[in-house]
């Protein structure tokens, strides 16, 4: 009975998160719970199916379960296919994300190719379906891009996917050169996800195809910088920085004809003080476009460090940053675990084979919830004490004057 209650409420899995998997559950318990969640993807209730899909996704994002998935790949694929075809917006989104996490777990190979062969056309259909919810189409665009990045074996299929994504995001291009800018629409979020997926797939294309796509879009993409949606401006800016990086890798003396007008636009966005825009949006935009401007003008990239376990990874190119951001969006907090354990992701980021950790090392790395609570409490007390002292000093100064 206790086992049944454990998976009869699929939402409990999502709430528990990876910590419960590590600290409380054995591999057998986890697999038993997952089998129950897979059964629940057939439930009559849409909410139960959605929660089951999310529960499976959370498990796969926080633990490597290659053998378990391999044995049940067809069952899982059928469940995802059914939910994509018959479900509504939220269920379709949960199913699409699970499809991409399955591919991340399996890595490139026949199994992932089969998943893409089955689910790719459905993801594509939803993505291009004007009657489907924009949120579902947006998630399908991201997940279709990730699945294609991992599993596309046929180069013509890759080009077909790029064409499909282009047909979506180019609808945001500025139509009239004399126009003051692009007004966002409910479909803008879909266009953003399509652009970002397109940019990701461009990084694995042959040089000849990259050149061809650059010629088609290099002079049109900057028009997206005038969109009134901050996320579209940022997506366009980061995509441009990545395209410049690719172009300069192919030709060291690459010359962009409209460089002056482009840098002028980038500089304006990097110092934007428009009062009509939210402070948070302006801060975020200025930070991104300072880096984009440096990339375009100085060929520079501000290196970021990502720590996971005893290792660290340096993100020192726009290609690496974009790839990391995409997979982090899919895996969430499980990204660090996958960087440590997932051979496919370690190959993508050139980290070598997984580092074997002994029990003593794992124990020193682990921190229990109680210890973390004590640490946070102590830090909070220290900050409060420091603020009180600072206030006391200000009060004394006030009295002197």
PDB file of C-alpha atoms in Angstrom, residues 15-256:
ATOM      1  CA  UNK A  15       7.816  18.147  -5.536  1.00  0.00           C
ATOM      2  CA  UNK A  16      10.391  15.699  -4.155  1.00  0.00           C
ATOM      3  CA  UNK A  17      12.952  16.572  -6.810  1.00  0.00           C
ATOM      4  CA  UNK A  18      16.423  15.076  -7.191  1.00  0.00           C
ATOM      5  CA  UNK A  19      17.312  15.259  -3.489  1.00  0.00           C
ATOM      6  CA  UNK A  20      14.820  12.538  -2.605  1.00  0.00           C
ATOM      7  CA  UNK A  21      16.256  10.339  -5.338  1.00  0.00           C
ATOM      8  CA  UNK A  22      19.751  10.695  -3.923  1.00  0.00           C
ATOM      9  CA  UNK A  23      19.028  10.550  -0.217  1.00  0.00           C
ATOM     10  CA  UNK A  24      15.912   8.517   0.357  1.00  0.00           C
ATOM     11  CA  UNK A  25      15.180   6.281  -2.602  1.00  0.00           C
ATOM     12  CA  UNK A  26      17.034   3.204  -3.814  1.00  0.00           C
ATOM     13  CA  UNK A  27      17.329   2.484  -7.523  1.00  0.00           C
ATOM     14  CA  UNK A  28      14.617  -0.193  -7.165  1.00  0.00           C
ATOM     15  CA  UNK A  29      12.212   2.224  -5.451  1.00  0.00           C
ATOM     16  CA  UNK A  30      12.820   4.813  -8.124  1.00  0.00           C
ATOM     17  CA  UNK A  31      12.221   2.372 -10.962  1.00  0.00           C
ATOM     18  CA  UNK A  32       9.080   1.063  -9.266  1.00  0.00           C
ATOM     19  CA  UNK A  33       7.776   4.611  -8.959  1.00  0.00           C
ATOM     20  CA  UNK A  34       8.622   5.366 -12.581  1.00  0.00           C
ATOM     21  CA  UNK A  35       6.771   2.263 -13.793  1.00  0.00           C
ATOM     22  CA  UNK A  36       3.715   3.571 -11.957  1.00  0.00           C
ATOM     23  CA  UNK A  37       4.095   6.995 -13.577  1.00  0.00           C
ATOM     24  CA  UNK A  38       4.385   5.418 -17.032  1.00  0.00           C
ATOM     25  CA  UNK A  39       1.093   3.597 -16.378  1.00  0.00           C
ATOM     26  CA  UNK A  40      -0.488   6.893 -15.310  1.00  0.00           C
ATOM     27  CA  UNK A  41       0.271   8.468 -18.703  1.00  0.00           C
ATOM     28  CA  UNK A  42      -2.713   6.380 -19.893  1.00  0.00           C
ATOM     29  CA  UNK A  43      -5.052   7.783 -17.225  1.00  0.00           C
ATOM     30  CA  UNK A  44      -8.398   9.298 -18.253  1.00  0.00           C
ATOM     31  CA  UNK A  45      -7.644  12.519 -16.371  1.00  0.00           C
ATOM     32  CA  UNK A  46      -5.611  15.050 -18.372  1.00  0.00           C
ATOM     33  CA  UNK A  47      -4.166  16.506 -15.152  1.00  0.00           C
ATOM     34  CA  UNK A  48      -2.980  13.082 -14.006  1.00  0.00           C
ATOM     35  CA  UNK A  49      -1.376  12.380 -17.391  1.00  0.00           C
ATOM     36  CA  UNK A  50       0.364  15.746 -17.383  1.00  0.00           C
ATOM     37  CA  UNK A  51       1.648  15.278 -13.821  1.00  0.00           C
ATOM     38  CA  UNK A  52       2.885  11.769 -14.728  1.00  0.00           C
ATOM     39  CA  UNK A  53       4.789  13.129 -17.752  1.00  0.00           C
ATOM     40  CA  UNK A  54       6.344  15.852 -15.592  1.00  0.00           C
ATOM     41  CA  UNK A  55       7.239  13.302 -12.898  1.00  0.00           C
ATOM     42  CA  UNK A  56       9.052  11.081 -15.415  1.00  0.00           C
ATOM     43  CA  UNK A  57      10.818  14.120 -16.886  1.00  0.00           C
ATOM     44  CA  UNK A  58      11.974  15.263 -13.423  1.00  0.00           C
ATOM     45  CA  UNK A  59      13.385  11.812 -12.690  1.00  0.00           C
ATOM     46  CA  UNK A  60      15.244  11.629 -16.003  1.00  0.00           C
ATOM     47  CA  UNK A  61      16.582  15.173 -15.556  1.00  0.00           C
ATOM     48  CA  UNK A  62      18.044  14.314 -12.151  1.00  0.00           C
ATOM     49  CA  UNK A  63      19.401  10.784 -12.656  1.00  0.00           C
ATOM     50  CA  UNK A  64      20.941   8.758 -15.485  1.00  0.00           C
ATOM     51  CA  UNK A  65      18.560   5.863 -16.233  1.00  0.00           C
ATOM     52  CA  UNK A  66      19.862   4.679 -19.595  1.00  0.00           C
ATOM     53  CA  UNK A  67      19.116   0.946 -19.144  1.00  0.00           C
ATOM     54  CA  UNK A  68      15.654   1.593 -17.715  1.00  0.00           C
ATOM     55  CA  UNK A  69      14.733   3.819 -20.694  1.00  0.00           C
ATOM     56  CA  UNK A  70      16.282   1.443 -23.215  1.00  0.00           C
ATOM     57  CA  UNK A  71      14.031  -1.386 -22.002  1.00  0.00           C
ATOM     58  CA  UNK A  72      10.915   0.811 -22.154  1.00  0.00           C
ATOM     59  CA  UNK A  73      11.757   3.117 -25.033  1.00  0.00           C
ATOM     60  CA  UNK A  74       8.828   2.051 -27.218  1.00  0.00           C
ATOM     61  CA  UNK A  75       6.347   2.276 -24.335  1.00  0.00           C
ATOM     62  CA  UNK A  76       7.584   5.744 -23.389  1.00  0.00           C
ATOM     63  CA  UNK A  77       7.547   6.882 -27.035  1.00  0.00           C
ATOM     64  CA  UNK A  78       3.960   5.624 -27.440  1.00  0.00           C
ATOM     65  CA  UNK A  79       2.894   7.466 -24.271  1.00  0.00           C
ATOM     66  CA  UNK A  80       4.475  10.727 -25.436  1.00  0.00           C
ATOM     67  CA  UNK A  81       2.970  10.323 -28.925  1.00  0.00           C
ATOM     68  CA  UNK A  82      -0.511   9.748 -27.491  1.00  0.00           C
ATOM     69  CA  UNK A  83      -0.280  12.788 -25.200  1.00  0.00           C
ATOM     70  CA  UNK A  84       1.008  15.007 -28.015  1.00  0.00           C
ATOM     71  CA  UNK A  85      -1.805  13.958 -30.350  1.00  0.00           C
ATOM     72  CA  UNK A  86      -4.736  13.900 -27.927  1.00  0.00           C
ATOM     73  CA  UNK A  87      -3.674  16.306 -25.177  1.00  0.00           C
ATOM     74  CA  UNK A  88      -4.268  20.024 -24.843  1.00  0.00           C
ATOM     75  CA  UNK A  89      -1.699  22.778 -24.357  1.00  0.00           C
ATOM     76  CA  UNK A  90      -0.109  21.917 -20.974  1.00  0.00           C
ATOM     77  CA  UNK A  91      -0.112  18.175 -21.599  1.00  0.00           C
ATOM     78  CA  UNK A  92       1.459  18.680 -25.034  1.00  0.00           C
ATOM     79  CA  UNK A  93       4.168  20.861 -23.495  1.00  0.00           C
ATOM     80  CA  UNK A  94       4.957  18.242 -20.828  1.00  0.00           C
ATOM     81  CA  UNK A  95       5.083  15.514 -23.496  1.00  0.00           C
ATOM     82  CA  UNK A  96       7.383  17.557 -25.769  1.00  0.00           C
ATOM     83  CA  UNK A  97       9.844  18.254 -22.938  1.00  0.00           C
ATOM     84  CA  UNK A  98       9.868  14.565 -21.985  1.00  0.00           C
ATOM     85  CA  UNK A  99      10.643  13.664 -25.615  1.00  0.00           C
ATOM     86  CA  UNK A 100      13.721  15.895 -25.576  1.00  0.00           C
ATOM     87  CA  UNK A 101      14.899  14.585 -22.167  1.00  0.00           C
ATOM     88  CA  UNK A 102      14.584  11.004 -23.475  1.00  0.00           C
ATOM     89  CA  UNK A 103      16.925  11.951 -26.331  1.00  0.00           C
ATOM     90  CA  UNK A 104      19.340  13.639 -23.881  1.00  0.00           C
ATOM     91  CA  UNK A 105      19.440  10.432 -21.807  1.00  0.00           C
ATOM     92  CA  UNK A 106      19.950   8.130 -24.799  1.00  0.00           C
ATOM     93  CA  UNK A 107      22.355  10.391 -26.698  1.00  0.00           C
ATOM     94  CA  UNK A 108      22.974  10.086 -30.460  1.00  0.00           C
ATOM     95  CA  UNK A 109      22.254   6.653 -31.905  1.00  0.00           C
ATOM     96  CA  UNK A 110      19.562   4.401 -33.328  1.00  0.00           C
ATOM     97  CA  UNK A 111      17.309   4.706 -30.251  1.00  0.00           C
ATOM     98  CA  UNK A 112      17.174   8.511 -30.376  1.00  0.00           C
ATOM     99  CA  UNK A 113      16.777   8.427 -34.144  1.00  0.00           C
ATOM    100  CA  UNK A 114      13.721   6.196 -33.726  1.00  0.00           C
ATOM    101  CA  UNK A 115      12.241   8.601 -31.170  1.00  0.00           C
ATOM    102  CA  UNK A 116      12.793  11.533 -33.539  1.00  0.00           C
ATOM    103  CA  UNK A 117      11.398   9.565 -36.473  1.00  0.00           C
ATOM    104  CA  UNK A 118       8.191   8.879 -34.517  1.00  0.00           C
ATOM    105  CA  UNK A 119       7.746  12.146 -32.616  1.00  0.00           C
ATOM    106  CA  UNK A 120       9.484  14.656 -34.908  1.00  0.00           C
ATOM    107  CA  UNK A 121       6.622  14.933 -37.442  1.00  0.00           C
ATOM    108  CA  UNK A 122       4.100  15.436 -34.600  1.00  0.00           C
ATOM    109  CA  UNK A 123       6.223  18.134 -32.925  1.00  0.00           C
ATOM    110  CA  UNK A 124       6.603  19.790 -36.320  1.00  0.00           C
ATOM    111  CA  UNK A 125       2.856  19.614 -36.978  1.00  0.00           C
ATOM    112  CA  UNK A 126       1.966  21.250 -33.632  1.00  0.00           C
ATOM    113  CA  UNK A 127       4.672  23.872 -34.134  1.00  0.00           C
ATOM    114  CA  UNK A 128       3.191  24.900 -37.497  1.00  0.00           C
ATOM    115  CA  UNK A 129      -0.469  24.544 -36.462  1.00  0.00           C
ATOM    116  CA  UNK A 130      -2.018  28.018 -36.192  1.00  0.00           C
ATOM    117  CA  UNK A 131      -4.970  26.610 -34.213  1.00  0.00           C
ATOM    118  CA  UNK A 132      -2.784  25.070 -31.458  1.00  0.00           C
ATOM    119  CA  UNK A 133      -1.929  27.092 -28.338  1.00  0.00           C
ATOM    120  CA  UNK A 134       1.078  29.394 -28.756  1.00  0.00           C
ATOM    121  CA  UNK A 135       2.655  28.007 -25.561  1.00  0.00           C
ATOM    122  CA  UNK A 136       2.475  24.427 -26.892  1.00  0.00           C
ATOM    123  CA  UNK A 137       3.910  25.529 -30.255  1.00  0.00           C
ATOM    124  CA  UNK A 138       6.713  27.415 -28.501  1.00  0.00           C
ATOM    125  CA  UNK A 139       7.728  24.390 -26.394  1.00  0.00           C
ATOM    126  CA  UNK A 140       7.519  22.089 -29.425  1.00  0.00           C
ATOM    127  CA  UNK A 141       9.852  24.432 -31.358  1.00  0.00           C
ATOM    128  CA  UNK A 142      12.460  24.262 -28.567  1.00  0.00           C
ATOM    129  CA  UNK A 143      12.143  20.493 -28.067  1.00  0.00           C
ATOM    130  CA  UNK A 144      12.113  19.734 -31.800  1.00  0.00           C
ATOM    131  CA  UNK A 145      15.370  21.684 -32.061  1.00  0.00           C
ATOM    132  CA  UNK A 146      16.960  19.750 -29.173  1.00  0.00           C
ATOM    133  CA  UNK A 147      15.831  16.336 -30.485  1.00  0.00           C
ATOM    134  CA  UNK A 148      17.110  17.222 -33.979  1.00  0.00           C
ATOM    135  CA  UNK A 149      20.442  18.424 -32.548  1.00  0.00           C
ATOM    136  CA  UNK A 150      20.927  15.057 -30.816  1.00  0.00           C
ATOM    137  CA  UNK A 151      19.362  12.549 -33.176  1.00  0.00           C
ATOM    138  CA  UNK A 152      19.279  13.840 -36.780  1.00  0.00           C
ATOM    139  CA  UNK A 153      21.327  11.460 -38.884  1.00  0.00           C
ATOM    140  CA  UNK A 154      20.121  12.523 -42.344  1.00  0.00           C
ATOM    141  CA  UNK A 155      21.561  15.893 -43.442  1.00  0.00           C
ATOM    142  CA  UNK A 156      18.568  16.588 -45.697  1.00  0.00           C
ATOM    143  CA  UNK A 157      16.285  16.191 -42.658  1.00  0.00           C
ATOM    144  CA  UNK A 158      18.423  18.720 -40.786  1.00  0.00           C
ATOM    145  CA  UNK A 159      18.061  21.221 -43.640  1.00  0.00           C
ATOM    146  CA  UNK A 160      14.318  20.577 -43.744  1.00  0.00           C
ATOM    147  CA  UNK A 161      14.086  21.347 -40.007  1.00  0.00           C
ATOM    148  CA  UNK A 162      16.041  24.588 -40.513  1.00  0.00           C
ATOM    149  CA  UNK A 163      13.630  25.582 -43.314  1.00  0.00           C
ATOM    150  CA  UNK A 164      10.641  24.866 -41.098  1.00  0.00           C
ATOM    151  CA  UNK A 165      12.050  26.999 -38.237  1.00  0.00           C
ATOM    152  CA  UNK A 166      12.952  29.805 -40.668  1.00  0.00           C
ATOM    153  CA  UNK A 167       9.391  29.896 -41.989  1.00  0.00           C
ATOM    154  CA  UNK A 168       8.238  30.655 -38.451  1.00  0.00           C
ATOM    155  CA  UNK A 169      10.693  33.219 -37.066  1.00  0.00           C
ATOM    156  CA  UNK A 170      11.067  35.190 -40.318  1.00  0.00           C
ATOM    157  CA  UNK A 171       7.440  36.278 -39.864  1.00  0.00           C
ATOM    158  CA  UNK A 172       8.826  38.674 -37.253  1.00  0.00           C
ATOM    159  CA  UNK A 173      11.219  40.317 -39.738  1.00  0.00           C
ATOM    160  CA  UNK A 174      10.609  43.993 -40.433  1.00  0.00           C
ATOM    161  CA  UNK A 175       8.511  44.208 -43.596  1.00  0.00           C
ATOM    162  CA  UNK A 176       8.755  47.962 -44.202  1.00  0.00           C
ATOM    163  CA  UNK A 177      12.183  49.618 -43.990  1.00  0.00           C
ATOM    164  CA  UNK A 178      10.605  52.948 -43.122  1.00  0.00           C
ATOM    165  CA  UNK A 179       8.778  51.466 -40.127  1.00  0.00           C
ATOM    166  CA  UNK A 180       9.809  52.570 -36.624  1.00  0.00           C
ATOM    167  CA  UNK A 181      10.051  49.043 -35.298  1.00  0.00           C
ATOM    168  CA  UNK A 182       8.420  45.653 -34.874  1.00  0.00           C
ATOM    169  CA  UNK A 183       5.356  45.294 -32.684  1.00  0.00           C
ATOM    170  CA  UNK A 184       5.192  42.042 -30.762  1.00  0.00           C
ATOM    171  CA  UNK A 185       2.216  39.717 -31.180  1.00  0.00           C
ATOM    172  CA  UNK A 186       1.025  36.658 -29.205  1.00  0.00           C
ATOM    173  CA  UNK A 187       3.163  34.589 -31.627  1.00  0.00           C
ATOM    174  CA  UNK A 188       6.393  36.408 -30.735  1.00  0.00           C
ATOM    175  CA  UNK A 189       7.281  33.801 -28.070  1.00  0.00           C
ATOM    176  CA  UNK A 190       7.008  31.105 -30.763  1.00  0.00           C
ATOM    177  CA  UNK A 191       9.227  33.120 -33.109  1.00  0.00           C
ATOM    178  CA  UNK A 192      11.842  33.527 -30.346  1.00  0.00           C
ATOM    179  CA  UNK A 193      11.976  29.766 -29.641  1.00  0.00           C
ATOM    180  CA  UNK A 194      12.156  29.005 -33.377  1.00  0.00           C
ATOM    181  CA  UNK A 195      15.035  31.457 -33.848  1.00  0.00           C
ATOM    182  CA  UNK A 196      16.969  29.982 -30.911  1.00  0.00           C
ATOM    183  CA  UNK A 197      16.430  26.399 -32.158  1.00  0.00           C
ATOM    184  CA  UNK A 198      17.502  27.443 -35.657  1.00  0.00           C
ATOM    185  CA  UNK A 199      20.665  29.027 -34.254  1.00  0.00           C
ATOM    186  CA  UNK A 200      21.439  25.859 -32.268  1.00  0.00           C
ATOM    187  CA  UNK A 201      21.080  23.625 -35.351  1.00  0.00           C
ATOM    188  CA  UNK A 202      23.196  25.964 -37.450  1.00  0.00           C
ATOM    189  CA  UNK A 203      26.166  25.146 -35.175  1.00  0.00           C
ATOM    190  CA  UNK A 204      26.182  21.506 -36.408  1.00  0.00           C
ATOM    191  CA  UNK A 205      25.749  22.278 -40.129  1.00  0.00           C
ATOM    192  CA  UNK A 206      28.528  21.851 -42.728  1.00  0.00           C
ATOM    193  CA  UNK A 207      30.399  25.068 -43.586  1.00  0.00           C
ATOM    194  CA  UNK A 208      28.788  25.308 -47.038  1.00  0.00           C
ATOM    195  CA  UNK A 209      25.307  25.307 -45.513  1.00  0.00           C
ATOM    196  CA  UNK A 210      26.293  27.803 -42.804  1.00  0.00           C
ATOM    197  CA  UNK A 211      27.533  30.195 -45.522  1.00  0.00           C
ATOM    198  CA  UNK A 212      24.303  29.820 -47.464  1.00  0.00           C
ATOM    199  CA  UNK A 213      22.107  30.520 -44.400  1.00  0.00           C
ATOM    200  CA  UNK A 214      24.260  33.455 -43.329  1.00  0.00           C
ATOM    201  CA  UNK A 215      23.854  35.092 -46.728  1.00  0.00           C
ATOM    202  CA  UNK A 216      20.075  34.688 -46.431  1.00  0.00           C
ATOM    203  CA  UNK A 217      19.677  36.073 -42.917  1.00  0.00           C
ATOM    204  CA  UNK A 218      22.660  38.208 -41.888  1.00  0.00           C
ATOM    205  CA  UNK A 219      21.130  41.416 -43.217  1.00  0.00           C
ATOM    206  CA  UNK A 220      17.567  40.686 -42.107  1.00  0.00           C
ATOM    207  CA  UNK A 221      18.194  39.511 -38.542  1.00  0.00           C
ATOM    208  CA  UNK A 222      19.175  42.995 -37.256  1.00  0.00           C
ATOM    209  CA  UNK A 223      15.605  44.171 -37.920  1.00  0.00           C
ATOM    210  CA  UNK A 224      14.530  42.011 -34.941  1.00  0.00           C
ATOM    211  CA  UNK A 225      16.573  44.310 -32.675  1.00  0.00           C
ATOM    212  CA  UNK A 226      13.807  46.912 -33.124  1.00  0.00           C
ATOM    213  CA  UNK A 227      11.109  44.609 -31.699  1.00  0.00           C
ATOM    214  CA  UNK A 228       9.271  45.983 -28.655  1.00  0.00           C
ATOM    215  CA  UNK A 229       9.665  42.593 -26.884  1.00  0.00           C
ATOM    216  CA  UNK A 230      12.870  42.536 -24.799  1.00  0.00           C
ATOM    217  CA  UNK A 231      13.253  38.746 -25.127  1.00  0.00           C
ATOM    218  CA  UNK A 232      13.125  38.967 -28.921  1.00  0.00           C
ATOM    219  CA  UNK A 233      15.750  41.730 -28.899  1.00  0.00           C
ATOM    220  CA  UNK A 234      18.017  39.628 -26.681  1.00  0.00           C
ATOM    221  CA  UNK A 235      17.486  36.434 -28.735  1.00  0.00           C
ATOM    222  CA  UNK A 236      18.286  38.351 -31.941  1.00  0.00           C
ATOM    223  CA  UNK A 237      21.366  39.974 -30.376  1.00  0.00           C
ATOM    224  CA  UNK A 238      22.802  36.705 -29.089  1.00  0.00           C
ATOM    225  CA  UNK A 239      22.040  34.958 -32.389  1.00  0.00           C
ATOM    226  CA  UNK A 240      23.867  37.715 -34.285  1.00  0.00           C
ATOM    227  CA  UNK A 241      26.892  37.394 -31.981  1.00  0.00           C
ATOM    228  CA  UNK A 242      26.942  33.636 -32.651  1.00  0.00           C
ATOM    229  CA  UNK A 243      26.606  34.147 -36.420  1.00  0.00           C
ATOM    230  CA  UNK A 244      29.545  36.576 -36.378  1.00  0.00           C
ATOM    231  CA  UNK A 245      31.557  33.952 -34.476  1.00  0.00           C
ATOM    232  CA  UNK A 246      30.736  31.279 -37.087  1.00  0.00           C
ATOM    233  CA  UNK A 247      31.466  33.645 -39.989  1.00  0.00           C
ATOM    234  CA  UNK A 248      34.868  34.606 -38.552  1.00  0.00           C
ATOM    235  CA  UNK A 249      35.779  30.957 -37.971  1.00  0.00           C
ATOM    236  CA  UNK A 250      35.188  30.350 -41.680  1.00  0.00           C
ATOM    237  CA  UNK A 251      36.914  33.565 -42.831  1.00  0.00           C
ATOM    238  CA  UNK A 252      39.269  35.345 -40.435  1.00  0.00           C
ATOM    239  CA  UNK A 253      38.980  38.555 -42.473  1.00  0.00           C
ATOM    240  CA  UNK A 254      35.161  38.361 -42.671  1.00  0.00           C
ATOM    241  CA  UNK A 255      33.670  41.763 -43.479  1.00  0.00           C
ATOM    242  CA  UNK A 256      30.075  42.787 -42.714  1.00  0.00           C
TER     243      UNK A 256
END
